[in-house]
Coordinates of C-alpha atoms in Angstrom, one line a residue:
X1066 CA -31.4 -99.4 15.0
X1067 CA -30.5 -95.8 15.0
X1068 CA -27.6 -94.6 12.8
X1069 CA -24.9 -92.2 14.8
X1070 CA -23.5 -88.6 13.0
X1071 CA -20.6 -88.0 13.5
X1072 CA -17.2 -85.6 13.6
X1073 CA -14.9 -86.6 10.3
X1074 CA -11.4 -86.7 11.0
X1075 CA -10.8 -84.8 7.9
X1076 CA -7.2 -85.2 8.1
X1077 CA -3.7 -86.9 9.6
X1078 CA -4.2 -83.6 12.0
X1079 CA -7.1 -82.5 12.0
X1080 CA -8.3 -83.1 15.7
X1081 CA -11.8 -81.3 16.1
X1082 CA -13.8 -79.2 13.9
X1083 CA -16.7 -76.3 14.7
X1084 CA -20.1 -77.7 13.5
X1085 CA -20.7 -74.2 10.4
X1086 CA -24.8 -75.0 10.9
X1087 CA -27.6 -78.2 10.4
X1088 CA -28.4 -77.9 6.4
X1089 CA -31.1 -80.7 7.8
X1090 CA -33.1 -80.1 11.0
X1091 CA -35.2 -82.8 13.0
X1092 CA -37.7 -84.4 12.1
X1093 CA -36.9 -84.0 8.7
X1094 CA -36.4 -87.0 6.2
X1095 CA -33.1 -87.4 4.9
X1096 CA -32.1 -89.5 1.8
X1097 CA -29.1 -91.1 1.3
X1098 CA -26.4 -88.1 0.1
X1099 CA -27.5 -85.8 1.5
X1100 CA -25.9 -82.8 2.5
X1101 CA -27.0 -82.4 6.7
X1102 CA -24.4 -80.3 7.4
X1103 CA -21.0 -77.6 6.8
X1104 CA -17.9 -77.8 9.5
X1105 CA -15.2 -76.5 9.6
X1106 CA -11.7 -77.3 10.3
X1107 CA -8.5 -75.1 10.8
X1108 CA -8.9 -73.1 6.9
X1109 CA -11.1 -76.0 5.8
X1110 CA -14.7 -75.5 5.4
X1111 CA -16.5 -79.0 4.4
X1112 CA -20.6 -80.2 3.4
X1113 CA -20.5 -83.7 4.9
X1114 CA -23.7 -86.1 3.9
X1115 CA -25.4 -88.5 5.2
X1116 CA -24.4 -91.8 4.8
X1117 CA -27.7 -93.9 5.5
X1118 CA -31.4 -92.4 4.9
X1119 CA -34.3 -92.1 7.5
X1120 CA -35.4 -88.9 9.1
X1121 CA -32.9 -86.9 11.7
X1122 CA -34.0 -88.1 15.3
X1123 CA -31.7 -85.9 17.0
X1124 CA -28.9 -82.7 17.0
X1125 CA -26.5 -84.0 19.8
X1126 CA -24.1 -80.9 18.5
X1127 CA -25.1 -77.2 17.7
X1128 CA -25.1 -74.7 15.0
X1129 CA -21.4 -73.2 16.5
X1130 CA -19.7 -76.1 18.7
X1131 CA -16.1 -76.9 19.0
X1132 CA -16.4 -81.3 18.5
X1133 CA -13.5 -83.6 18.6
X1134 CA -13.7 -85.9 15.3
X1135 CA -15.0 -89.2 16.0
X1136 CA -17.7 -87.6 18.6
X1137 CA -21.0 -88.2 18.3
X1138 CA -23.0 -84.8 16.5
X1139 CA -26.5 -86.8 15.5
X1140 CA -28.4 -89.2 15.1
X1141 CA -30.4 -90.7 12.1
X1142 CA -33.2 -93.8 12.1
X1143 CA -36.6 -94.7 11.7
X1144 CA -39.1 -92.2 12.3
X1145 CA -40.4 -92.8 16.3
X1146 CA -37.4 -95.2 16.6
X1147 CA -35.9 -94.5 20.5
X1148 CA -32.0 -93.4 20.8
X1149 CA -29.7 -94.1 23.1
X1150 CA -27.2 -91.8 23.0
X1151 CA -23.7 -91.9 24.0
X1152 CA -20.5 -89.9 24.0
X1153 CA -18.1 -92.4 21.6
X1154 CA -18.8 -93.0 17.9
X1155 CA -18.7 -96.2 17.9
X1156 CA -18.5 -98.9 20.6
X1157 CA -15.1 -100.6 21.3
X1158 CA -16.4 -103.8 20.3
X1159 CA -16.4 -101.9 17.3
X1160 CA -13.2 -100.3 17.3
X1161 CA -11.6 -103.7 18.2
X1162 CA -13.6 -104.6 14.9
X1163 CA -12.6 -102.9 12.5
X1164 CA -8.4 -102.5 14.3
X1165 CA -8.2 -106.1 13.4
X1166 CA -10.3 -105.8 10.0
X1167 CA -7.3 -103.0 9.1
X1168 CA -4.7 -105.1 10.5
X1169 CA -5.5 -108.5 8.2
X1170 CA -5.9 -106.0 5.2
X1171 CA -2.3 -105.2 5.9
X1172 CA -3.3 -101.3 6.5
X1173 CA -1.4 -99.1 9.4
X1174 CA -4.2 -98.8 12.0
X1175 CA -4.7 -95.1 12.8
X1176 CA -4.3 -93.9 16.8
X1177 CA -7.5 -92.7 19.2
X1178 CA -7.5 -88.9 18.4
X1179 CA -6.6 -87.7 21.8
X1180 CA -8.3 -84.5 23.6
X1181 CA -6.4 -81.3 21.8
X1182 CA -5.4 -77.8 24.9
X1183 CA -8.1 -76.0 22.4
X1184 CA -10.4 -79.0 22.2
X1185 CA -10.7 -79.4 26.7
X1186 CA -11.1 -75.8 26.8
X1187 CA -13.6 -75.7 25.0
X1188 CA -15.7 -78.4 26.8
X1189 CA -14.6 -76.7 30.4
X1190 CA -15.0 -72.5 29.0
X1191 CA -17.6 -70.3 31.0
X1192 CA -20.1 -69.0 30.0
X1193 CA -18.9 -65.0 28.8
X1194 CA -21.2 -62.2 30.0
X1195 CA -23.7 -60.6 27.8
X1196 CA -20.4 -57.6 27.2
X1197 CA -17.5 -60.5 28.0
X1198 CA -15.6 -61.5 24.5
X1199 CA -13.3 -64.0 23.7
X1200 CA -11.4 -61.3 22.1
X1201 CA -11.6 -57.7 21.4
X1202 CA -9.4 -56.0 19.4
X1203 CA -8.2 -52.5 19.4
X1204 CA -7.9 -50.5 15.3
X1205 CA -10.1 -51.7 12.5
X1206 CA -7.3 -51.8 10.0
X1207 CA -5.5 -54.2 8.1
X1208 CA -4.4 -56.5 12.0
X1209 CA -7.5 -55.6 12.7
X1210 CA -9.8 -56.9 10.9
X1211 CA -8.2 -59.2 9.3
X1212 CA -7.7 -60.6 13.1
X1213 CA -11.4 -60.3 14.3
X1214 CA -12.7 -62.2 11.4
X1215 CA -10.0 -65.3 11.6
X1216 CA -11.0 -64.7 14.9
X1217 CA -14.5 -65.0 14.7
X1218 CA -13.8 -68.1 11.7
X1219 CA -12.4 -69.9 14.8
X1220 CA -15.9 -69.7 16.6
X1221 CA -15.1 -66.5 19.1
X1222 CA -17.1 -63.8 20.4
X1223 CA -15.4 -61.0 18.9
X1224 CA -16.2 -57.1 19.3
X1225 CA -14.1 -54.6 17.8
X1226 CA -13.7 -51.4 18.5
X1227 CA -12.4 -48.5 15.7
X1228 CA -12.1 -44.7 16.5
X1229 CA -12.9 -43.3 13.1
X1230 CA -13.4 -45.2 10.1
X1231 CA -12.7 -49.0 9.5
X1232 CA -9.7 -49.8 7.9
X1233 CA -6.6 -48.1 9.1
X1234 CA -4.1 -45.5 7.1
X1235 CA -3.6 -48.0 4.2
X1236 CA -7.3 -48.3 3.0
X1237 CA -8.7 -43.6 4.4
X1238 CA -5.1 -41.9 4.0
X1239 CA -2.7 -43.9 2.4
X1240 CA -2.5 -47.2 -0.4
X1241 CA -5.0 -47.6 -1.6
X1242 CA -5.9 -43.2 -2.3
X1243 CA -1.9 -42.7 -3.3
X1244 CA -2.5 -45.9 -6.3
X1245 CA -6.1 -44.1 -7.3
X1246 CA -3.8 -40.8 -8.0
X1247 CA -1.0 -42.1 -9.7
X1248 CA -3.4 -43.8 -11.7
X1249 CA -4.2 -40.2 -12.6
X1250 CA -0.2 -39.6 -13.1
X1251 CA -0.2 -42.2 -15.6
X1252 CA -3.1 -42.1 -17.3
X1253 CA -1.8 -38.6 -18.8
X1254 CA 1.7 -40.6 -19.7
X1255 CA -0.3 -42.5 -22.6
X1256 CA -2.0 -39.7 -23.2
X1257 CA 1.6 -38.2 -24.0
X1258 CA 2.3 -40.7 -26.2
X1259 CA -0.6 -41.6 -27.9
X1260 CA 0.2 -40.0 -30.8
X1261 CA 3.1 -42.0 -31.6
X1262 CA 0.4 -44.8 -31.9
X1263 CA -1.3 -44.1 -34.1
X1264 CA -4.1 -42.9 -32.0
X1265 CA -4.5 -39.3 -32.8
X1266 CA -6.6 -36.8 -30.3
X1267 CA -8.6 -33.4 -31.2
X1268 CA -6.2 -32.2 -28.8
X1269 CA -4.0 -33.2 -26.2
X1270 CA -4.9 -30.2 -23.7
X1271 CA -6.1 -30.9 -20.9
X1272 CA -7.3 -30.1 -17.0
X1273 CA -7.2 -31.3 -13.8
X1274 CA -10.8 -31.2 -11.7
X1275 CA -9.3 -31.1 -8.1
X1276 CA -13.0 -31.8 -6.7
X1277 CA -13.9 -34.3 -9.4
X1278 CA -10.5 -35.9 -8.3
X1279 CA -11.1 -35.7 -4.5
X1280 CA -14.8 -37.5 -4.9
X1281 CA -13.5 -40.5 -7.0
X1282 CA -11.0 -40.9 -4.9
X1283 CA -13.5 -41.1 -1.8
X1284 CA -16.1 -43.3 -3.5
X1285 CA -13.2 -45.8 -4.3
X1286 CA -12.4 -45.7 -0.3
X1287 CA -16.0 -45.7 0.8
X1288 CA -16.6 -48.6 -1.7
X1289 CA -13.5 -50.4 0.5
X1290 CA -14.0 -49.3 4.2
X1291 CA -17.8 -49.7 3.6
X1292 CA -16.5 -54.3 2.4
X1293 CA -14.8 -54.2 5.8
X1294 CA -17.8 -53.4 7.7
X1295 CA -19.7 -56.1 6.0
X1296 CA -17.1 -58.5 6.2
X1297 CA -17.2 -57.7 9.9
X1298 CA -20.8 -58.5 10.7
X1299 CA -20.8 -61.1 8.6
X1300 CA -18.5 -63.4 10.4
X1301 CA -20.6 -61.8 13.6
X1302 CA -17.9 -60.2 15.0
X1303 CA -19.4 -56.7 17.6
X1304 CA -18.7 -53.4 15.8
X1305 CA -18.3 -50.4 18.2
X1306 CA -16.9 -46.6 17.3
X1307 CA -14.7 -44.6 19.3
X1308 CA -11.4 -44.3 21.0
X1309 CA -10.7 -47.6 23.2
X1310 CA -8.8 -47.0 26.8
X1311 CA -7.3 -50.3 26.7
X1312 CA -7.1 -51.3 31.0
X1313 CA -4.7 -53.8 32.0
X1314 CA -7.5 -55.6 33.5
X1315 CA -8.5 -56.3 30.2
X1316 CA -11.5 -53.9 29.7
X1317 CA -11.9 -51.9 27.0
X1318 CA -13.6 -48.6 27.9
X1319 CA -15.4 -47.0 24.4
X1320 CA -17.4 -43.4 26.3
X1321 CA -19.4 -44.3 28.9
X1322 CA -18.9 -48.3 27.4
X1323 CA -16.8 -51.1 29.3
X1324 CA -16.4 -53.9 27.7
X1325 CA -14.1 -57.2 29.1
X1326 CA -11.7 -59.0 26.5
X1327 CA -10.6 -62.7 27.9
X1328 CA -7.3 -61.7 25.2
X1329 CA -6.8 -58.4 23.5
X1330 CA -5.4 -57.3 20.3
X1331 CA -3.7 -54.5 20.1
X1332 CA -4.2 -53.2 16.5
X1333 CA -4.0 -49.3 17.1
X1334 CA -1.6 -49.2 13.3
X1335 CA 0.0 -45.6 12.7
X1336 CA 0.3 -42.2 12.5
X1337 CA 1.6 -39.1 10.6
X1338 CA 5.9 -39.3 12.3
X1339 CA 6.9 -34.7 12.7
X1340 CA 9.9 -32.8 12.5
X1341 CA 11.0 -31.2 15.6
X1342 CA 12.9 -27.2 12.9
X1343 CA 11.3 -24.1 13.0
X1344 CA 7.9 -23.6 10.9
X1345 CA 6.6 -27.0 11.1
X1346 CA 3.6 -25.8 11.9
X1347 CA 3.3 -23.9 9.2
X1348 CA -0.6 -24.6 7.8
X1349 CA 1.3 -24.6 3.8
X1350 CA 2.9 -28.0 5.8
X1351 CA 0.7 -30.4 4.8
X1352 CA 0.9 -34.1 6.1
X1353 CA 0.5 -37.2 3.6
X1354 CA -2.9 -37.8 5.4
X1355 CA -3.9 -33.6 3.8
X1356 CA -2.8 -33.6 0.5
X1357 CA -5.0 -36.1 -0.3
X1358 CA -8.0 -34.0 -0.5
X1359 CA -6.7 -31.1 -1.7
X1360 CA -9.2 -29.2 -3.5
X1361 CA -6.2 -26.5 -5.1
X1362 CA -3.8 -27.2 -7.3
X1363 CA -0.5 -25.8 -5.6
X1364 CA 2.3 -24.9 -8.5
X1365 CA 6.0 -25.4 -6.7
X1366 CA 5.8 -28.4 -3.9
X1367 CA 8.6 -29.1 -1.7
X1368 CA 8.5 -32.7 -0.5
X1369 CA 11.2 -33.4 2.4
X1370 CA 11.1 -36.7 2.2
X1371 CA 12.3 -39.0 -0.3
X1372 CA 11.2 -42.7 0.5
X1373 CA 7.8 -44.6 -0.6
X1374 CA 5.7 -41.7 0.7
X1375 CA 7.1 -38.7 -0.8
X1376 CA 8.1 -40.1 -4.1
X1377 CA 4.9 -41.4 -4.8
X1378 CA 3.0 -38.0 -3.7
X1379 CA 5.3 -35.5 -5.7
X1380 CA 4.7 -38.1 -9.1
X1381 CA 1.5 -36.7 -8.5
X1382 CA 1.6 -34.3 -8.6
X1383 CA 4.4 -33.7 -10.8
X1384 CA 2.3 -35.2 -12.9
X1385 CA -0.5 -32.7 -12.9
X1386 CA 2.7 -30.0 -14.2
X1387 CA 3.3 -29.5 -10.6
X1388 CA 6.8 -28.0 -10.3
X1389 CA 8.2 -30.6 -7.4
X1390 CA 11.1 -30.4 -5.7
X1391 CA 12.2 -33.6 -2.7
X1392 CA 14.5 -33.4 -0.3
X1393 CA 16.5 -36.3 1.4
X1394 CA 18.8 -37.0 4.2
X1395 CA 19.9 -39.7 2.6
X1396 CA 22.3 -40.2 -0.1
X1397 CA 19.3 -41.5 -2.2
X1398 CA 15.6 -41.8 -2.1
X1399 CA 14.2 -44.5 -1.3
X1400 CA 17.0 -46.5 0.4
X1401 CA 15.5 -48.9 1.7
X1402 CA 15.5 -50.3 -2.1
X1403 CA 19.1 -51.7 -4.2
X1404 CA 20.8 -49.2 -4.3
X1405 CA 20.6 -49.6 -8.7
X1406 CA 17.4 -50.3 -8.6
X1407 CA 17.0 -46.3 -6.5
X1408 CA 19.1 -44.3 -8.6
X1409 CA 17.9 -46.2 -12.1
X1410 CA 13.6 -44.8 -9.6
X1411 CA 16.6 -41.3 -9.4
X1412 CA 17.3 -40.8 -13.1
X1413 CA 13.8 -42.0 -14.5
X1414 CA 12.0 -39.6 -11.9
X1415 CA 14.6 -37.1 -13.0
X1416 CA 13.6 -37.1 -17.1
X1417 CA 9.5 -36.6 -15.8
X1418 CA 10.7 -33.5 -14.6
X1419 CA 11.4 -33.9 -10.8
X1420 CA 14.3 -32.0 -9.0
X1421 CA 15.5 -34.3 -6.9
X1422 CA 18.1 -33.3 -3.7
X1423 CA 19.9 -35.9 -2.1
X1424 CA 22.5 -36.5 0.6
X1425 CA 20.8 -33.0 2.7
X1426 CA 17.9 -32.1 4.8
X1427 CA 15.3 -28.9 5.7
X1428 CA 16.5 -26.8 9.0
X1429 CA 13.8 -23.9 8.9
X1430 CA 10.6 -23.2 7.2
X1431 CA 9.7 -19.9 6.7
X1432 CA 5.8 -18.6 5.6
X1433 CA 5.7 -15.2 3.7
X1434 CA 3.7 -13.8 1.4
X1435 CA 1.7 -17.1 1.7
X1436 CA 4.2 -19.3 0.0
X1437 CA 7.7 -20.8 2.6
X1438 CA 10.7 -20.8 2.4
X1439 CA 12.5 -24.1 2.8
X1440 CA 16.5 -23.7 4.3
X1441 CA 18.6 -26.5 4.0
X1442 CA 21.5 -27.3 5.7
X1443 CA 23.5 -27.0 2.8
X1444 CA 23.2 -23.4 2.9
X1445 CA 20.9 -23.6 -0.1
X1446 CA 17.2 -22.1 -0.2
X1447 CA 13.9 -24.1 -1.3
X1448 CA 10.5 -21.6 -2.9
X1449 CA 7.3 -23.5 -2.8
X1450 CA 3.7 -22.7 -2.9
X1451 CA 3.1 -26.4 -0.2
X1452 CA 5.8 -28.6 1.5
X1453 CA 4.9 -32.7 1.8
X1454 CA 5.6 -33.7 4.9
X1455 CA 7.0 -37.2 4.2
X1456 CA 9.7 -38.7 6.5
X1457 CA 7.4 -41.9 8.1
X1458 CA 4.9 -42.8 10.7
X1459 CA 4.9 -43.9 13.4
X1460 CA 3.1 -46.2 16.2
X1461 CA -0.4 -45.3 16.6
X1462 CA 0.0 -45.4 21.1
X1463 CA -3.2 -43.7 22.2
X1464 CA -5.4 -45.6 23.9
X1465 CA -3.5 -48.1 25.6
X1466 CA -1.0 -45.2 28.1
X1467 CA -2.9 -47.2 31.5
X1468 CA -1.3 -50.2 30.2
X1469 CA 2.5 -51.2 31.6
X1470 CA 4.0 -52.8 27.8
X1471 CA 6.9 -53.4 27.4
X1472 CA 8.6 -51.2 24.5
X1473 CA 11.8 -50.8 22.2
X1474 CA 11.9 -47.4 21.9
X1475 CA 8.6 -45.9 20.7
X1476 CA 7.0 -49.5 19.5
X1477 CA 5.6 -51.9 21.8
X1478 CA 7.9 -55.2 22.2
X1479 CA 6.4 -58.6 20.7
X1480 CA 7.3 -61.8 20.6
X1481 CA 7.4 -64.2 17.3
X1482 CA 3.8 -65.3 18.5
X1483 CA 3.3 -60.7 18.6
X1484 CA 1.9 -60.8 22.5
X1485 CA 3.3 -58.6 24.4
X1486 CA 4.8 -58.1 27.9
X1487 CA 1.4 -59.0 29.5
X1488 CA 0.6 -62.3 28.9
X1489 CA -3.6 -62.3 26.8
X1490 CA -2.2 -59.4 25.2
X1491 CA -1.1 -59.6 20.9
X1492 CA 0.3 -56.0 19.4
X1493 CA 0.1 -57.1 14.9
X1494 CA 0.5 -54.1 12.7
X1495 CA 2.6 -51.4 12.6
X1496 CA 2.0 -50.6 16.5
X1497 CA 5.3 -53.6 17.1
X1498 CA 7.3 -51.6 13.9
X1499 CA 7.9 -54.4 12.9
X1500 CA 7.4 -54.4 8.6
X1501 CA 5.5 -51.1 8.5
X1502 CA 3.3 -52.6 6.2
X1503 CA -0.1 -53.1 5.1
X1504 CA 0.0 -56.8 3.9
X1505 CA 2.7 -57.5 7.0
X1506 CA -0.4 -55.8 9.2
X1507 CA -2.6 -58.6 7.5
X1508 CA -0.5 -61.7 7.9
X1509 CA 0.1 -60.3 11.6
X1510 CA -3.2 -60.1 12.9
X1511 CA -4.1 -63.7 11.1
X1512 CA -1.4 -65.5 13.9
X1513 CA -2.2 -63.5 17.3
X1514 CA -6.4 -64.3 16.2
X1515 CA -5.4 -67.6 16.2
X1516 CA -2.3 -67.8 19.2
X1517 CA -5.3 -65.3 20.7
X1518 CA -7.3 -68.5 20.3
X1519 CA -5.6 -71.5 20.3
X1520 CA -2.6 -70.7 23.0
X1521 CA 0.9 -69.9 20.8
X1522 CA 1.1 -72.3 18.1
X1523 CA 2.2 -70.5 15.3
X1524 CA 5.4 -67.7 14.4
X1525 CA 4.3 -65.0 11.6
X1526 CA 7.4 -65.3 9.3
X1527 CA 8.0 -61.3 7.4
X1528 CA 11.3 -62.5 6.9
X1529 CA 9.8 -63.2 1.9
X1530 CA 7.6 -60.2 2.7
X1531 CA 7.8 -58.3 -0.5
X1532 CA 7.0 -54.5 -0.8
X1533 CA 6.5 -52.2 -4.2
X1534 CA 6.9 -48.4 -4.8
X1535 CA 3.8 -47.5 -7.1
X1536 CA 5.8 -45.0 -9.4
X1537 CA 5.8 -45.3 -13.5
X1538 CA 7.8 -47.9 -13.1
X1539 CA 6.7 -50.0 -10.5
X1540 CA 9.9 -50.7 -8.2
X1541 CA 9.3 -53.4 -6.4
X1542 CA 11.6 -55.6 -4.4
X1543 CA 12.1 -59.2 -1.1
X1544 CA 15.3 -60.6 0.6
X1545 CA 18.4 -58.7 0.3
X1546 CA 19.1 -56.5 -1.5
X1547 CA 23.4 -56.5 -3.6
X1548 CA 24.7 -55.1 -0.2
X1549 CA 23.1 -56.3 2.6
X1550 CA 24.2 -59.6 0.6
X1551 CA 27.9 -59.1 0.4
X1552 CA 28.3 -58.0 4.4
X1553 CA 27.3 -61.2 5.5
X1554 CA 27.2 -63.8 2.9
X1555 CA 30.5 -62.0 1.1
X1556 CA 30.9 -64.9 -1.5
X1557 CA 27.4 -63.6 -3.8
X1558 CA 26.5 -64.5 -8.0
X1559 CA 24.3 -61.9 -9.6
X1560 CA 21.8 -62.0 -12.5
X1561 CA 20.1 -59.3 -13.9
X1562 CA 17.6 -59.0 -17.6
X1563 CA 15.6 -55.5 -17.9
X1564 CA 13.0 -55.0 -19.6
X1565 CA 14.5 -53.0 -22.6
X1566 CA 14.7 -56.0 -25.0
X1567 CA 11.4 -57.4 -23.4
X1568 CA 8.8 -58.2 -26.5
X1569 CA 5.5 -56.9 -24.5
X1570 CA 7.3 -54.0 -22.3
X1571 CA 8.5 -52.2 -26.6
X1572 CA 4.5 -53.4 -27.8
X1573 CA 3.6 -51.6 -24.6
X1574 CA 5.8 -48.5 -24.5
X1575 CA 6.8 -50.1 -21.2
X1576 CA 11.0 -50.4 -21.5
X1577 CA 12.8 -49.4 -19.1
X1578 CA 14.5 -50.8 -16.0
X1579 CA 15.8 -54.3 -15.1
X1580 CA 15.5 -57.0 -12.7
X1581 CA 17.9 -57.9 -10.4
X1582 CA 18.4 -61.6 -9.0
X1583 CA 21.0 -62.0 -5.7
X1584 CA 22.1 -65.7 -4.6
X1585 CA 24.3 -67.8 -2.9
X1586 CA 27.5 -69.1 -5.1
X1587 CA 27.6 -71.9 -3.3
X1588 CA 23.6 -73.4 -3.3
X1589 CA 22.9 -71.4 -5.8
X1590 CA 19.9 -70.1 -3.1
X1591 CA 18.2 -67.4 -3.3
X1592 CA 18.5 -63.8 -1.3
X1593 CA 17.2 -61.3 -3.3
X1594 CA 15.0 -60.5 -5.6
X1595 CA 14.4 -56.7 -7.0
X1596 CA 13.0 -55.4 -10.0
X1597 CA 12.1 -52.0 -11.9
X1598 CA 10.0 -52.0 -14.5
X1599 CA 6.5 -52.4 -15.5
X1600 CA 4.3 -54.7 -13.3
X1601 CA 7.0 -54.9 -10.6
X1602 CA 4.0 -54.6 -7.8
X1603 CA 2.6 -58.0 -9.4
X1604 CA 5.8 -60.3 -9.9
X1605 CA 7.3 -59.4 -6.7
X1606 CA 4.6 -62.0 -5.5
X1607 CA 6.0 -64.6 -7.5
X1608 CA 9.6 -64.6 -5.9
X1609 CA 8.1 -63.6 -2.3
X1610 CA 6.7 -67.7 -3.1
X1611 CA 10.2 -69.0 -4.2
X1612 CA 12.1 -67.6 -2.0
X1613 CA 8.9 -68.5 0.5
X1614 CA 9.7 -72.3 -1.1
X1615 CA 13.2 -71.8 -0.4
X1616 CA 13.6 -73.1 -4.3
X1617 CA 17.5 -72.9 -5.5
X1618 CA 18.4 -71.1 -8.5
X1619 CA 19.0 -74.3 -10.5
X1620 CA 14.4 -75.3 -10.0
X1621 CA 13.5 -72.0 -10.9
X1622 CA 15.1 -72.2 -14.0
X1623 CA 12.6 -76.5 -14.9
X1624 CA 9.4 -73.9 -15.0
X1625 CA 7.8 -71.5 -18.0
X1626 CA 6.6 -68.2 -18.7
X1627 CA 4.4 -67.7 -20.3
X1628 CA 5.8 -65.3 -23.8
X1629 CA 5.1 -62.2 -24.5
X1630 CA 5.1 -61.4 -20.3
X1631 CA 7.0 -59.1 -18.5
X1632 CA 7.6 -61.9 -16.1
X1633 CA 9.4 -63.7 -18.4
X1634 CA 11.8 -60.7 -17.7
X1635 CA 12.7 -62.3 -13.8
X1636 CA 12.7 -65.9 -15.3
X1637 CA 15.9 -64.7 -17.7
X1638 CA 16.6 -62.7 -14.5
X1639 CA 17.6 -66.0 -13.2
X1640 CA 19.3 -67.6 -15.2
X1641 CA 21.9 -65.0 -15.8
X1642 CA 22.7 -65.8 -12.0
X1643 CA 24.0 -69.1 -14.2
X1644 CA 25.3 -67.3 -17.2
X1645 CA 22.2 -68.8 -19.5
X1646 CA 20.4 -66.1 -20.0
X1647 CA 19.6 -66.2 -24.0
X1648 CA 18.3 -63.2 -24.3
X1649 CA 22.0 -61.4 -22.4
X1650 CA 25.4 -60.9 -24.4
X1651 CA 27.1 -63.0 -23.0
X1652 CA 29.1 -62.3 -19.9
X1653 CA 33.0 -61.9 -19.9
X1654 CA 35.4 -64.0 -18.3
X1655 CA 37.0 -63.3 -15.5

């Protein structure tokens, strides 16, 4: 008698699985234990083994199909055997017998699986036309390509439209190119301290070859953009190049071609923000996009904006020997960071030769004799060969003009499911302005795709999104600043520990900075973690995981951190919240 192959129930919550690939074909001889097929449920892929030996007589459900658990997907039997196809994994008698056996053994009887909304939708889904897709993603940046691949993993027919290069701002003109340049700054710092560590170089003289610098940066970007395209193609996502014009009927026009999506994901990202002051249109005023392709080094650079981008790029050019002046309207640089951390970074960067002016703005830019004079609103003037405009980014709305979307100022308004005011159109990432960070966009894109494919079931929790500044030393944070925590909770506890006493930091010539932990006074819940020091951008991910897992300070202190590591400083900062830090001097009793 032929043996049924069924879609297995791999977990309590599993309702259906997708057949990724049959490893055996009809007519193949199968031995018990052979791999028959690969399936996927939610995010788990699993190979299914044959439970009997024989011949694979029939494959009922094919690659790419989503099948409810316990439904028959194939049969194994003797060669030439005839089978009677059914739709259930076992007869009612067999189910009853199994139920009685379970009861007799004192075991819980599992409930029969219910047809889910997704499985019903899959079963009743109308065929897609050639130019029609389950999801059309507009924009190939972090939110876009993440969303496209996740939708494809869930069995969707997916298209993605990108007007320039895949990878978005972060990969092409943001995080990755900037970090490539900042690595050069670290190397130069290493040369300066080499002699003190007993490394005697024949000469410490060096020059910067900007052509090679730019070419290396471009090679890094090309490797990663190629990787993104490769991932999309491997997941059978259809790629379109060109500006996508999105219409209310969920069609998207790219040049002379129009495609349609049953759902749309708008992941158009952001663009450089500009200010309207006299002289801002000078060719000597560069955006963060422009300066990354600069092949001639200026003697002096004025940076308008002391946020993340301005400080990072300012440090790059200062390390090359350029005279850099940062102009920031707030009372300190990186004003979104904790004040103690911000002021410490400002002090360190000033020692590296950067001039920093705070609480002042630029009122006019005058170009003369191939240089700029920036007139400040306090009466001062800054003269420089080039200026960098780095006052942030704003959502990119090109191609979305035909949509009457509800907006929050210049940002697309979305709900917790990343859905816009138009049902079936989602807008994750920078375009909604919630958290303009690549890793936040990754999560939003993933969530948007799952909701577009399955119905709105998953929310994007961005509360514990870490942020970092890749200066030297690095700066990172997650959660509330001390100022915000006091305003919200009133009574708080603060713990600190410095890298100046950390063994690995001293051995690495990086013994500067500190970790600061903020917790509520009653339950010792962790409200914020702030780091300035070596590997801050790496360590903050541990802090984010701790906060996401809702561990208290007391629970965190049950863990053991390796020695010697930079992360010991974070552990000691947590201990200091309770006055238990071993390597801190005793706190004064109030």
